[in-house]
Every structure is written in structure tokens, then in C-alpha cells.
Amino acid sequence: MPELYRELNKLADSEMYPFHMPGHKRNLESTPMKGAFRCDITEIDGFDNLHDEEGIILEAEERANRLYGAEKTFFLVNGSSCGVLSAVSAAVREGGRILAARGSHKSFYHGAYLRRLDISYLPYKQDDRYGIPDSYTAEDVKKALDQCDETPQAVFITSPTYEGKCSDVAGIAKVCHERGIPLIVDAAHGAHFGLRRAQGYGENGLGVPDSAVHQGADIVIHSVHKTLPSMTQTALIHVQGKLVDQGLLKRFLRIYQSSSPSYVLMSSIDLCMKEIEENGEEFFTKLLYYREKIQKETAGCRHLQVVGRNDIEDPAKVLIFVNKHAMTGQKLYDILREEYLLQLEMAGNYYALAIISGWDKEAGIDRLITAIKEIDDRIIDNPEGEETSQQCEGVSKSLLPEVAVPLYEAWDAVKEKVNLEKAAGRVSGEFINLYPPGIPILAPGEVVSEEIITQLKGYLDKKMNLQGVDISEDGGGTISVLS
Amino acid sequence: MPELYRELNKLADSEMYPFHMPGHKRNLESTPMKGAFRCDITEIDGFDNLHDEEGIILEAEERANRLYGAEKTFFLVNGSSCGVLSAVSAAVREGGRILAARGSHKSFYHGAYLRRLDISYLPYKQDDRYGIPDSYTAEDVKKALDQCDETPQAVFITSPTYEGKCSDVAGIAKVCHERGIPLIVDAAHGAHFGLRRAQGYGENGLGVPDSAVHQGADIVIHSVHKTLPSMTQTALIHVQGKLVDQGLLKRFLRIYQSSSPSYVLMSSIDLCMKEIEENGEEFFTKLLYYREKIQKETAGCRHLQVVGRNDIEDPAKVLIFVNKHAMTGQKLYDILREEYLLQLEMAGNYYALAIISGWDKEAGIDRLITAIKEIDDRIIDNPEGEETSQQCEGVSKSLLPEVAVPLYEAWDAVKEKVNLEKAAGRVSGEFINLYPPGIPILAPGEVVSEEIITQLKGYLDKKMNLQGVDISEDGGGTISVLS
């Protein structure tokens, strides 16, 4: 079977001269980006069309599809973001209602805004030990659905989370299907899930969780660049079952993606799928070996704790938590970066998050282990203990503000800025997020209560990263509200 | 000043180890895509954030901005498509009205659909000599605006066209601004315009038309991959003046683009801008020399005519027209590809279109010239003359179907398939395009008239490429209409 990358190289090696886009004409003498430019073409004869695939791109999508086993798999060149936009747009009628986890990625909110959806929320849940978003049970979703005045047309959850926690997708899918509505799973961080099971390693995949596709979700979005070896901005969307109109999904994929999709990005997805197909065993063996090694060799640390697989099921996520808050996550992150030249993915309040994959090098893993142990030793010598609370600060969990105006109206409405002190009872005009974890405390259209004002002022006092609040000259905050 | 590509390479050469996305970890031993993977990172410290740029990406955007001279320039990694979606979404209120050229790119229609816009049309104009979409005058736009029942909130045109024809952007901008409404120019094919003037070559840029930015358009979208040496899927959007809310434009750019934008694509835009800044003189000298050489050396052809710069102002477009329709465009295109290994951009009814740039090689240009002359000779020996009409077939020019249901309602409505014969009076549920040029004959919501049915049957009889019409078993056509 022809592969996209091989065919692109055959073209580059041929005598065929390009009198078409792109304007760089694959002129490698002129560019330092030789590897990328060599395979960068437009839709010429023999190279199919992402938006109407019937040849080599369709075959590549089918290769990916075989690994995950959905009815249909599409390549995405505008990231999981465009997959989420398309899923939300296709699964719910314009103006309809959707039930979504409050901590959904911003692309969920963007989709709901564009399609004028009313949103019911699964309240934000937090794992208080580490201050990270928690997963959902089937019971959580059942309860939220029962509480909706009007049955939503779809349910939207994120699993695994950014930090690697997994919801009960199979149970949640069952709850949705009993009501005849589709489940959309934003599994952007879980593209590596289920692939080991697919290789015959049994249901539990010897340490890699099952995929949302196999667990019965109707639409699943996978970033292949996050935990698998594909290029940034590449992703997959899988669809199955009768609850989603696949033609409509395809329409929205055409809308939210460039009509000039990059062959470099597409061939990177295809190479990644081929790598897993052919060398997946090695990829996952290494990933699990690295994960286990980090856990084991840092087990003796007294202040730094690599959170175990019971709490964070995803083996690709290494969350290094600072026990008793002896050091902030940002400080840990900075030391790792500046002193050890280890660039981590993010810093939380009291943790730093590393992403590992089967393409890591053992020398890199060893450097991380050494760094964790040395920093842990240093904390013994020089305890910082800025905070002593064992509970992590986070978005108030049960708090779901009253919706006065739908998101799509409020975000487009005329607004003004007011001091936080004077905002009580007003309607928010923007998103206000605490980062991390980036969950909306207020979305446009929601009423600013006294309780939320107190919460926001608390975050400001602690100089936490509050997005959507401007700091005024007197140190107070101003927010955008509807006029 | 730091440049994105240089900084990415410095990072790749450093000891900094990646415990972050992407999952390929820049592990060059494992991938054949070395050049692309080496510079592929996520938003780590020091590398800014496309959606909230304040460092190296902002500086790169400012470098691009200096070349074009708008108030503000943004990088696009989801093609001009996302630029058009964002421009239309930001310039017109949700549910508002826009005046647009009927032959606009599909991303225009997508934007109008998502934002529930009512559309008034500038009727399709055709250059009948070659059967290609024609440009617009200020008078055309003035007349169309005067005919609107309700003043649109923006005007949307495409200039240059795919085939290289240029509208009077300055005059049209003046007409718009007299009415206090913004002009959006889809100049996806004109990223090279105005850059030579910017280099001090005078107002006419010695043969490269002026840019829509300099001519006063409020928003201009430029594909940098089409005629400049950047990677496929890269583009720029420029905004200026008080008629467009720049904050709103930024919101929509965040919505329509991945939250994991590719640094390879972004650095390719930056390298392209640097190339024009530093070597633009050579780029344009070569482009114009190639264009002139093709014109001059094929001037003696009797059947094949390279359409001159008076008719097609864009020097990057070489439209090879078959006089007296002695051969179809597809046949010309096929011969160039199969016998001469010259891959052209597209085939029209009686022409083939080549794109050239300053990065072409003279040997390639010479191969094209030789091929044109040899094929021309062959036509003398063996005239085909399938058609003798001097007028080119095309979309009926004055025909603007009656709108029964707005696009955004009709495209989402319940539909059924009917035979063309029985479709009179029904409301179209899909786009029906003749390709090329790909202009809608019917958009969703428009009434299927007897006249249009006759026209469509004529195209089917001639086996022209009619998108949106299914061929039924008896050879007739069926289309989708509202139930």
C-alpha cells in the first residue's frame, strides 16, 4: 500500500516540475527547511484531497482507523481544537442543548458559542490532594442528566485529563445511549490509549488504559502530537454509531480546516500510525519501562512525590507533587529548567508535570530521576514551606453560577469594565479562569455573586494567575460585564 | 532581533531535554522527517504563544507587518480559510448582512453560515474570452450597495482572483468607506503584491500590482504559501482602521485556529518574510524575468496563447489559453504532465494555469516554454477542434437565484433528493458549483428555477464537472432540496 510520506519522497526525487502551489517550489537550495519543504505540496494529481478523500489520504485514514477500530477516522491538521468544534457542531442542532464538563477545553466553549448552544454543566470536580481536575463516574453524568430541565442532545467530557486522570467512559457511554444521545470524548491527551490492547496485550493493555473508541463513545478526538510521535497541530477524529450524522461531521471538518491542508502534517500523522503499527510494541514497552523506572527510583524521596498509577492512570504523565507544599510548583519547574535543563510541560500550584513517550531517550529519563532526587535532598536541607495547608487551592467545586444570558448572546453583547467590588449582581462579559487548571470560574452570561467576588479577591491577594481580570492601579481587579 | 527558526535551531542544538509535547521528543534518530521534527515544539518558555503573542512570535508578526504596512498583522496556521472565517465573523454582527462577490471562496460561505449572515451578492462577472471570473470596479460595488434593501455591514471581494485578475481595490475601499462600512479583501493569491513597491520601486512596483493593504482595505488575507516561499497552510491577516473591532478579530482567530499551533508552520512564515526583506529584490527580479521570458518566447505560437499582463495583471499566474478551443484545457494539462513532467496548478475548460515564483529555476521555466511551443506545433499538425465557439462556457452571469430561505437555515434543514426534472420551484439544500471556476450556481436556500434546470442539464450533457448534482442511473441528475 502506498504511504503518504514515501509517495511524497518519490515525487521529490522525480523529474516532475512544480508549476503549482506552494510558491517555494520545493527549491531546497534556497531554504534551510529542507526536510519540511521537500514534502510540502498542494492537491496535485495522485495525492488526493483531505476534504474529499478517495485515494492515498483515505488509505492513510484507514490505516489509522484499523489501529483504533472506530467506524470512520479522519485526519485533522488544525489540531484537536477543530475536532472538538466539529464534534459539538455536528452532534447538537444549532440552538440546542449540550451537557458538558465545566472544565472542558476552550474549543468546547468556542463550538457552543458558534452554534448558539445552551450548556448544562457537569460541575467541576477536583482531586484535592493534588489540586488537579478529577475524573467523572457514570453516576455523576446520570445525576447531571437527571437534573437538566430539558434533555441535552449530547454529552461532552474530557478523558484523560491533561494531568492523566481517566473517567469511566464505558459507563458514561451506557448512560448516554440509554437516553439515545451521543457521547463526545475529548481524548486529546489519550491518543496512545487502547493501542496496546489492539496489539493483543489483553483488555488492560498491560498498563495502558483502553481507548474511548473501544469503550463506546460516539465521537472521540485524539491529538496524535501530544503523546504519540506526530507533529504539533495534528490530530484524529473517530466517529461511530447512528447517533451522529457523519455527513454533517464531515461538513464541519471542511469548515473548520484550511482548504490548503499541509501534506507535511498529514504525512506526519501517517508516519506516526505506521510507527505504531510496526513498532508499537517497542514504543509502549519503553514508555511503560520509563514510567516504572521514574516511579521506582524516586520512591525514596521525602518531599517530592511522583504520583502513582492508581491516581493518574495515564503512563505518559509524570506529575511531580511537592508534599506539604514545601515548594511551589513554579519553583520546582524553574529549578528543573534552569539548573537541570529539563523543560517540563507545565507548573501547577504545588506540582510540575512532565510528559514522556516511547520516543524518549533513557538518558533523558535518567536526568529527570537524578534531578528529582537532588531537588528532594535540597528541600531537606533548606525547607521553604511557604504554605502548610494539605488541601490544594482550586476552583470552588460546587459553584455553578446562575446563567442570566446565554453564552452566545453575552459574549457578543455591549460591555463595560467595573471594579470587582461593584460587580455583584452584574452579568459577566468574558471568561474568567484560574490558571492552572484553566477552568472557567465565570463564563460570559453568568451572574457575578458576592461569593465569587470573595473567591476572586482571594486569588488576587495570593497573586495567582487569574485570566480575565485586569489589575487596576489600586491593586484591585476590574472585570468585563454586560452594560 | 531573534528569529523563530534560528531560536528553534538553537534550542535543538542545546542540552535542554523535552519533557513536554510533542510526543516525538525531537528524536531525530527515530524519524525520517528530521528537518521538520527538529523544529517542532509546543509553547515552552521563551517561545511565546500565537494566541497571546508578546515575544518572539509578536516580533515575527511585526517583521511581516513592516513589509505590508497595515496597523496589525497576525500569522495564520490554518490557511487563508481561517482568516476569511475570522474576518467575516468579526466585521459583521451575528445575524447581520454582508455584500459579497458571488464567486467568493467557500470559506466565505462557511463564515456566513456559522454567523447566520444574510448575503447580498455582487453578481458573478466573467471574462468571456477565457472563461474565467472577472474583476470588479468601484462602480460595480456602488451599484450593488445601492440595490441592497438594507445597508450591509461589510463588503467582501476576492482580488487577485485565482487566475490573477485584479479589482479596483482602492476605488472599492473608497465606496465602502463613504458608507462607513469595512472592505474585506480575500487576497489569498496576492501575498506578493505591493512588496516591490515597499522596496522603493515606485507606485507600480515595476510590474507587481499594489497590495490591498496599501489600497485601503480594512482586512486583507494573504496566503504566503501560494505565491511566496512559505509552507502550505500558512497565511497572514492584516487589519487597519476603525471600522473593524480588532479585539473581536483576535477572538475569532483564537476560535478558528488550533490551540496547539505548529512552530514549523510559524517559522516557515517568518523565514519567508525574512527572505523577502533580505532577498526580495532577487525574488521579484526573477519572477518578472521568468514571466517576461515565457511571454516573449511563446509569442510566435498560433494555437496556444499565454494571456498577457493587460488581461491578467498578476505576474505569478501563467494562463495558457487554447485559441479557438482547438484542445480542451484538461488535454493540455494532461500532455504537460504526462509527456513533459510539468505539473500545473489546474485545468480550465480551454486553458491550463501555471503558478510561477521567484524561487522557480530557469531550467523549469525553459521546460515549460519548450513544451508550450512543441504542443502548439502539434496542434498545427493535428488540429482537434472539438469546439469552435469563441465564447467560453461559464456560470450564467446575471443569474442570481431568488433566496427563499437564508443559507444558515437551509443548510441545516431537513432535505430530500429529487430529479432535476422535478426540481423547479423547490429550494436547494446544498451548494451546486461548476468546477472550474467553482462559483455557486445555487446556494442552499435558493429557488431552483426552470432556467437553472436547463443550464444544469446543459452542463451534464457536456459532462462538465458539476459539484452537488448526483448522476442517477438513467443519466439524469438529482439534487438535494428542502423537504
JSON list of C-alpha atoms in Angstrom, two decimals, chain A residues 269-409:
[
{"chain": "A", "resi": 269, "resn": "ILE", "atom": "CA", "xyz": [0.19, 11.52, 11.03]},
{"chain": "A", "resi": 270, "resn": "ASP", "atom": "CA", "xyz": [0.57, 8.65, 8.57]},
{"chain": "A", "resi": 271, "resn": "LEU", "atom": "CA", "xyz": [4.18, 8.00, 9.62]},
{"chain": "A", "resi": 272, "resn": "CYS", "atom": "CA", "xyz": [3.08, 8.03, 13.25]},
{"chain": "A", "resi": 273, "resn": "MET", "atom": "CA", "xyz": [0.35, 5.45, 12.62]},
{"chain": "A", "resi": 274, "resn": "LYS", "atom": "CA", "xyz": [2.78, 3.30, 10.64]},
{"chain": "A", "resi": 275, "resn": "GLU", "atom": "CA", "xyz": [5.28, 3.55, 13.51]},
{"chain": "A", "resi": 276, "resn": "ILE", "atom": "CA", "xyz": [2.67, 2.30, 15.97]},
{"chain": "A", "resi": 277, "resn": "GLU", "atom": "CA", "xyz": [1.53, -0.42, 13.58]},
{"chain": "A", "resi": 278, "resn": "GLU", "atom": "CA", "xyz": [5.06, -1.67, 13.02]},
{"chain": "A", "resi": 279, "resn": "ASN", "atom": "CA", "xyz": [6.96, -0.71, 16.17]},
{"chain": "A", "resi": 280, "resn": "GLY", "atom": "CA", "xyz": [4.18, -0.10, 18.64]},
{"chain": "A", "resi": 281, "resn": "GLU", "atom": "CA", "xyz": [5.39, -2.93, 20.85]},
{"chain": "A", "resi": 282, "resn": "GLU", "atom": "CA", "xyz": [8.75, -1.21, 21.34]},
{"chain": "A", "resi": 283, "resn": "PHE", "atom": "CA", "xyz": [7.10, 2.19, 21.79]},
{"chain": "A", "resi": 284, "resn": "PHE", "atom": "CA", "xyz": [4.84, 1.01, 24.60]},
{"chain": "A", "resi": 285, "resn": "THR", "atom": "CA", "xyz": [7.43, -1.23, 26.22]},
{"chain": "A", "resi": 286, "resn": "LYS", "atom": "CA", "xyz": [9.73, 1.76, 26.50]},
{"chain": "A", "resi": 287, "resn": "LEU", "atom": "CA", "xyz": [7.00, 4.11, 27.70]},
{"chain": "A", "resi": 288, "resn": "LEU", "atom": "CA", "xyz": [6.00, 1.72, 30.48]},
{"chain": "A", "resi": 289, "resn": "TYR", "atom": "CA", "xyz": [9.59, 0.94, 31.38]},
{"chain": "A", "resi": 290, "resn": "TYR", "atom": "CA", "xyz": [10.42, 4.66, 31.67]},
{"chain": "A", "resi": 291, "resn": "ARG", "atom": "CA", "xyz": [7.29, 5.29, 33.73]},
{"chain": "A", "resi": 292, "resn": "GLU", "atom": "CA", "xyz": [8.07, 2.43, 36.10]},
{"chain": "A", "resi": 293, "resn": "LYS", "atom": "CA", "xyz": [11.71, 3.43, 36.41]},
{"chain": "A", "resi": 294, "resn": "ILE", "atom": "CA", "xyz": [10.85, 7.00, 37.40]},
{"chain": "A", "resi": 295, "resn": "GLN", "atom": "CA", "xyz": [8.34, 5.77, 39.97]},
{"chain": "A", "resi": 296, "resn": "LYS", "atom": "CA", "xyz": [10.68, 3.23, 41.47]},
{"chain": "A", "resi": 297, "resn": "GLU", "atom": "CA", "xyz": [13.85, 5.26, 41.59]},
{"chain": "A", "resi": 298, "resn": "THR", "atom": "CA", "xyz": [12.18, 8.29, 43.17]},
{"chain": "A", "resi": 299, "resn": "ALA", "atom": "CA", "xyz": [10.23, 6.23, 45.71]},
{"chain": "A", "resi": 300, "resn": "GLY", "atom": "CA", "xyz": [12.65, 7.19, 48.46]},
{"chain": "A", "resi": 301, "resn": "CYS", "atom": "CA", "xyz": [12.05, 10.93, 48.07]},
{"chain": "A", "resi": 302, "resn": "ARG", "atom": "CA", "xyz": [10.55, 12.57, 51.14]},
{"chain": "A", "resi": 303, "resn": "HIS", "atom": "CA", "xyz": [9.25, 15.85, 49.71]},
{"chain": "A", "resi": 304, "resn": "LEU", "atom": "CA", "xyz": [8.73, 15.19, 46.05]},
{"chain": "A", "resi": 305, "resn": "GLN", "atom": "CA", "xyz": [6.24, 12.53, 45.09]},
{"chain": "A", "resi": 306, "resn": "VAL", "atom": "CA", "xyz": [5.74, 11.11, 41.63]},
{"chain": "A", "resi": 307, "resn": "VAL", "atom": "CA", "xyz": [2.01, 10.47, 41.78]},
{"chain": "A", "resi": 308, "resn": "GLY", "atom": "CA", "xyz": [1.31, 6.77, 41.23]},
{"chain": "A", "resi": 309, "resn": "ARG", "atom": "CA", "xyz": [-0.68, 4.98, 38.56]},
{"chain": "A", "resi": 310, "resn": "ASN", "atom": "CA", "xyz": [-3.59, 4.42, 40.93]},
{"chain": "A", "resi": 311, "resn": "ASP", "atom": "CA", "xyz": [-4.26, 8.15, 40.96]},
{"chain": "A", "resi": 312, "resn": "ILE", "atom": "CA", "xyz": [-3.02, 9.06, 37.49]},
{"chain": "A", "resi": 313, "resn": "GLU", "atom": "CA", "xyz": [-3.74, 6.19, 35.15]},
{"chain": "A", "resi": 314, "resn": "ASP", "atom": "CA", "xyz": [-2.06, 7.61, 32.06]},
{"chain": "A", "resi": 315, "resn": "PRO", "atom": "CA", "xyz": [1.55, 6.34, 31.91]},
{"chain": "A", "resi": 316, "resn": "ALA", "atom": "CA", "xyz": [2.59, 9.30, 29.73]},
{"chain": "A", "resi": 317, "resn": "LYS", "atom": "CA", "xyz": [2.01, 11.80, 32.54]},
{"chain": "A", "resi": 318, "resn": "VAL", "atom": "CA", "xyz": [4.57, 12.19, 35.31]},
{"chain": "A", "resi": 319, "resn": "LEU", "atom": "CA", "xyz": [3.16, 14.53, 37.92]},
{"chain": "A", "resi": 320, "resn": "ILE", "atom": "CA", "xyz": [5.77, 15.52, 40.47]},
{"chain": "A", "resi": 321, "resn": "PHE", "atom": "CA", "xyz": [3.93, 16.74, 43.52]},
{"chain": "A", "resi": 322, "resn": "VAL", "atom": "CA", "xyz": [5.51, 18.69, 46.38]},
{"chain": "A", "resi": 323, "resn": "ASN", "atom": "CA", "xyz": [4.32, 17.15, 49.63]},
{"chain": "A", "resi": 324, "resn": "LYS", "atom": "CA", "xyz": [3.20, 19.56, 52.32]},
{"chain": "A", "resi": 325, "resn": "HIS", "atom": "CA", "xyz": [3.63, 22.35, 49.78]},
{"chain": "A", "resi": 326, "resn": "ALA", "atom": "CA", "xyz": [7.28, 22.72, 50.71]},
{"chain": "A", "resi": 327, "resn": "MET", "atom": "CA", "xyz": [7.97, 24.43, 47.42]},
{"chain": "A", "resi": 328, "resn": "THR", "atom": "CA", "xyz": [5.69, 25.90, 44.75]},
{"chain": "A", "resi": 329, "resn": "GLY", "atom": "CA", "xyz": [5.20, 24.04, 41.51]},
{"chain": "A", "resi": 330, "resn": "GLN", "atom": "CA", "xyz": [6.59, 27.02, 39.62]},
{"chain": "A", "resi": 331, "resn": "LYS", "atom": "CA", "xyz": [9.81, 26.93, 41.64]},
{"chain": "A", "resi": 332, "resn": "LEU", "atom": "CA", "xyz": [10.21, 23.20, 41.03]},
{"chain": "A", "resi": 333, "resn": "TYR", "atom": "CA", "xyz": [9.60, 23.77, 37.32]},
{"chain": "A", "resi": 334, "resn": "ASP", "atom": "CA", "xyz": [12.10, 26.64, 37.23]},
{"chain": "A", "resi": 335, "resn": "ILE", "atom": "CA", "xyz": [14.84, 24.66, 39.00]},
{"chain": "A", "resi": 336, "resn": "LEU", "atom": "CA", "xyz": [14.32, 21.71, 36.63]},
{"chain": "A", "resi": 337, "resn": "ARG", "atom": "CA", "xyz": [14.56, 24.04, 33.69]},
{"chain": "A", "resi": 338, "resn": "GLU", "atom": "CA", "xyz": [17.31, 26.40, 34.75]},
{"chain": "A", "resi": 339, "resn": "GLU", "atom": "CA", "xyz": [19.61, 24.13, 36.71]},
{"chain": "A", "resi": 340, "resn": "TYR", "atom": "CA", "xyz": [18.96, 20.78, 35.06]},
{"chain": "A", "resi": 341, "resn": "LEU", "atom": "CA", "xyz": [17.98, 21.90, 31.54]},
{"chain": "A", "resi": 342, "resn": "LEU", "atom": "CA", "xyz": [14.83, 19.81, 31.73]},
{"chain": "A", "resi": 343, "resn": "GLN", "atom": "CA", "xyz": [11.90, 21.57, 30.08]},
{"chain": "A", "resi": 344, "resn": "LEU", "atom": "CA", "xyz": [8.67, 20.33, 31.62]},
{"chain": "A", "resi": 345, "resn": "GLU", "atom": "CA", "xyz": [5.16, 20.70, 30.23]},
{"chain": "A", "resi": 346, "resn": "MET", "atom": "CA", "xyz": [3.65, 22.88, 32.95]},
{"chain": "A", "resi": 347, "resn": "ALA", "atom": "CA", "xyz": [3.76, 24.04, 36.55]},
{"chain": "A", "resi": 348, "resn": "GLY", "atom": "CA", "xyz": [0.75, 23.73, 38.87]},
{"chain": "A", "resi": 349, "resn": "ASN", "atom": "CA", "xyz": [0.38, 25.30, 42.28]},
{"chain": "A", "resi": 350, "resn": "TYR", "atom": "CA", "xyz": [2.37, 22.54, 44.00]},
{"chain": "A", "resi": 351, "resn": "TYR", "atom": "CA", "xyz": [3.42, 20.28, 41.19]},
{"chain": "A", "resi": 352, "resn": "ALA", "atom": "CA", "xyz": [5.24, 20.16, 37.88]},
{"chain": "A", "resi": 353, "resn": "LEU", "atom": "CA", "xyz": [4.04, 17.97, 35.04]},
{"chain": "A", "resi": 354, "resn": "ALA", "atom": "CA", "xyz": [6.30, 16.04, 32.64]},
{"chain": "A", "resi": 355, "resn": "ILE", "atom": "CA", "xyz": [5.14, 14.22, 29.52]},
{"chain": "A", "resi": 356, "resn": "ILE", "atom": "CA", "xyz": [7.01, 11.10, 28.47]},
{"chain": "A", "resi": 357, "resn": "SER", "atom": "CA", "xyz": [6.65, 8.88, 25.40]},
{"chain": "A", "resi": 358, "resn": "GLY", "atom": "CA", "xyz": [8.15, 5.78, 23.86]},
{"chain": "A", "resi": 359, "resn": "TRP", "atom": "CA", "xyz": [10.46, 8.03, 21.88]},
{"chain": "A", "resi": 360, "resn": "ASP", "atom": "CA", "xyz": [12.13, 9.45, 24.96]},
{"chain": "A", "resi": 361, "resn": "LYS", "atom": "CA", "xyz": [15.75, 8.54, 25.48]},
{"chain": "A", "resi": 362, "resn": "GLU", "atom": "CA", "xyz": [16.78, 6.72, 28.61]},
{"chain": "A", "resi": 363, "resn": "ALA", "atom": "CA", "xyz": [19.48, 9.30, 29.25]},
{"chain": "A", "resi": 364, "resn": "GLY", "atom": "CA", "xyz": [16.77, 11.97, 29.43]},
{"chain": "A", "resi": 365, "resn": "ILE", "atom": "CA", "xyz": [14.71, 9.85, 31.82]},
{"chain": "A", "resi": 366, "resn": "ASP", "atom": "CA", "xyz": [17.77, 9.33, 34.00]},
{"chain": "A", "resi": 367, "resn": "ARG", "atom": "CA", "xyz": [18.45, 13.06, 34.09]},
{"chain": "A", "resi": 368, "resn": "LEU", "atom": "CA", "xyz": [14.89, 13.62, 35.34]},
{"chain": "A", "resi": 369, "resn": "ILE", "atom": "CA", "xyz": [15.27, 10.97, 38.04]},
{"chain": "A", "resi": 370, "resn": "THR", "atom": "CA", "xyz": [18.57, 12.44, 39.22]},
{"chain": "A", "resi": 371, "resn": "ALA", "atom": "CA", "xyz": [17.10, 15.92, 39.26]},
{"chain": "A", "resi": 372, "resn": "ILE", "atom": "CA", "xyz": [14.06, 14.87, 41.28]},
{"chain": "A", "resi": 373, "resn": "LYS", "atom": "CA", "xyz": [16.28, 13.15, 43.85]},
{"chain": "A", "resi": 374, "resn": "GLU", "atom": "CA", "xyz": [18.73, 16.04, 44.13]},
{"chain": "A", "resi": 375, "resn": "ILE", "atom": "CA", "xyz": [15.99, 18.66, 44.47]},
{"chain": "A", "resi": 376, "resn": "ASP", "atom": "CA", "xyz": [14.30, 16.47, 47.06]},
{"chain": "A", "resi": 377, "resn": "ASP", "atom": "CA", "xyz": [17.55, 16.37, 49.03]},
{"chain": "A", "resi": 378, "resn": "ARG", "atom": "CA", "xyz": [17.88, 20.10, 48.79]},
{"chain": "A", "resi": 379, "resn": "ILE", "atom": "CA", "xyz": [14.41, 20.62, 50.28]},
{"chain": "A", "resi": 380, "resn": "ILE", "atom": "CA", "xyz": [15.56, 18.61, 53.28]},
{"chain": "A", "resi": 381, "resn": "ASP", "atom": "CA", "xyz": [18.49, 20.93, 53.69]},
{"chain": "A", "resi": 382, "resn": "ASN", "atom": "CA", "xyz": [16.54, 24.08, 53.15]},
{"chain": "A", "resi": 383, "resn": "PRO", "atom": "CA", "xyz": [12.83, 23.68, 53.74]},
{"chain": "A", "resi": 384, "resn": "GLU", "atom": "CA", "xyz": [10.80, 26.51, 52.25]},
{"chain": "A", "resi": 385, "resn": "GLY", "atom": "CA", "xyz": [7.32, 25.67, 53.48]},
{"chain": "A", "resi": 386, "resn": "GLU", "atom": "CA", "xyz": [5.57, 28.72, 52.07]},
{"chain": "A", "resi": 387, "resn": "GLU", "atom": "CA", "xyz": [2.25, 27.03, 52.62]},
{"chain": "A", "resi": 388, "resn": "THR", "atom": "CA", "xyz": [1.31, 24.34, 55.04]},
{"chain": "A", "resi": 389, "resn": "SER", "atom": "CA", "xyz": [-2.24, 23.55, 54.07]},
{"chain": "A", "resi": 390, "resn": "GLN", "atom": "CA", "xyz": [-2.62, 19.99, 52.86]},
{"chain": "A", "resi": 391, "resn": "GLN", "atom": "CA", "xyz": [-5.59, 20.95, 50.71]},
{"chain": "A", "resi": 392, "resn": "CYS", "atom": "CA", "xyz": [-4.82, 22.46, 47.34]},
{"chain": "A", "resi": 393, "resn": "GLU", "atom": "CA", "xyz": [-6.44, 25.70, 46.30]},
{"chain": "A", "resi": 394, "resn": "GLY", "atom": "CA", "xyz": [-8.69, 25.37, 43.30]},
{"chain": "A", "resi": 395, "resn": "VAL", "atom": "CA", "xyz": [-11.83, 26.48, 41.62]},
{"chain": "A", "resi": 396, "resn": "SER", "atom": "CA", "xyz": [-14.75, 26.24, 44.02]},
{"chain": "A", "resi": 397, "resn": "LYS", "atom": "CA", "xyz": [-16.12, 22.85, 43.16]},
{"chain": "A", "resi": 398, "resn": "SER", "atom": "CA", "xyz": [-19.82, 23.00, 43.71]},
{"chain": "A", "resi": 399, "resn": "LEU", "atom": "CA", "xyz": [-20.16, 26.53, 42.48]},
{"chain": "A", "resi": 400, "resn": "LEU", "atom": "CA", "xyz": [-22.04, 26.81, 39.21]},
{"chain": "A", "resi": 401, "resn": "PRO", "atom": "CA", "xyz": [-23.04, 30.45, 38.73]},
{"chain": "A", "resi": 402, "resn": "GLU", "atom": "CA", "xyz": [-26.54, 31.33, 37.64]},
{"chain": "A", "resi": 403, "resn": "VAL", "atom": "CA", "xyz": [-26.85, 31.85, 33.87]},
{"chain": "A", "resi": 404, "resn": "ALA", "atom": "CA", "xyz": [-28.63, 35.15, 33.14]},
{"chain": "A", "resi": 405, "resn": "VAL", "atom": "CA", "xyz": [-27.88, 35.41, 29.42]},
{"chain": "A", "resi": 406, "resn": "PRO", "atom": "CA", "xyz": [-26.80, 32.58, 27.06]},
{"chain": "A", "resi": 407, "resn": "LEU", "atom": "CA", "xyz": [-23.08, 32.43, 26.31]},
{"chain": "A", "resi": 408, "resn": "TYR", "atom": "CA", "xyz": [-23.57, 33.24, 22.61]},
{"chain": "A", "resi": 409, "resn": "GLU", "atom": "CA", "xyz": [-25.53, 36.40, 23.39]}
]
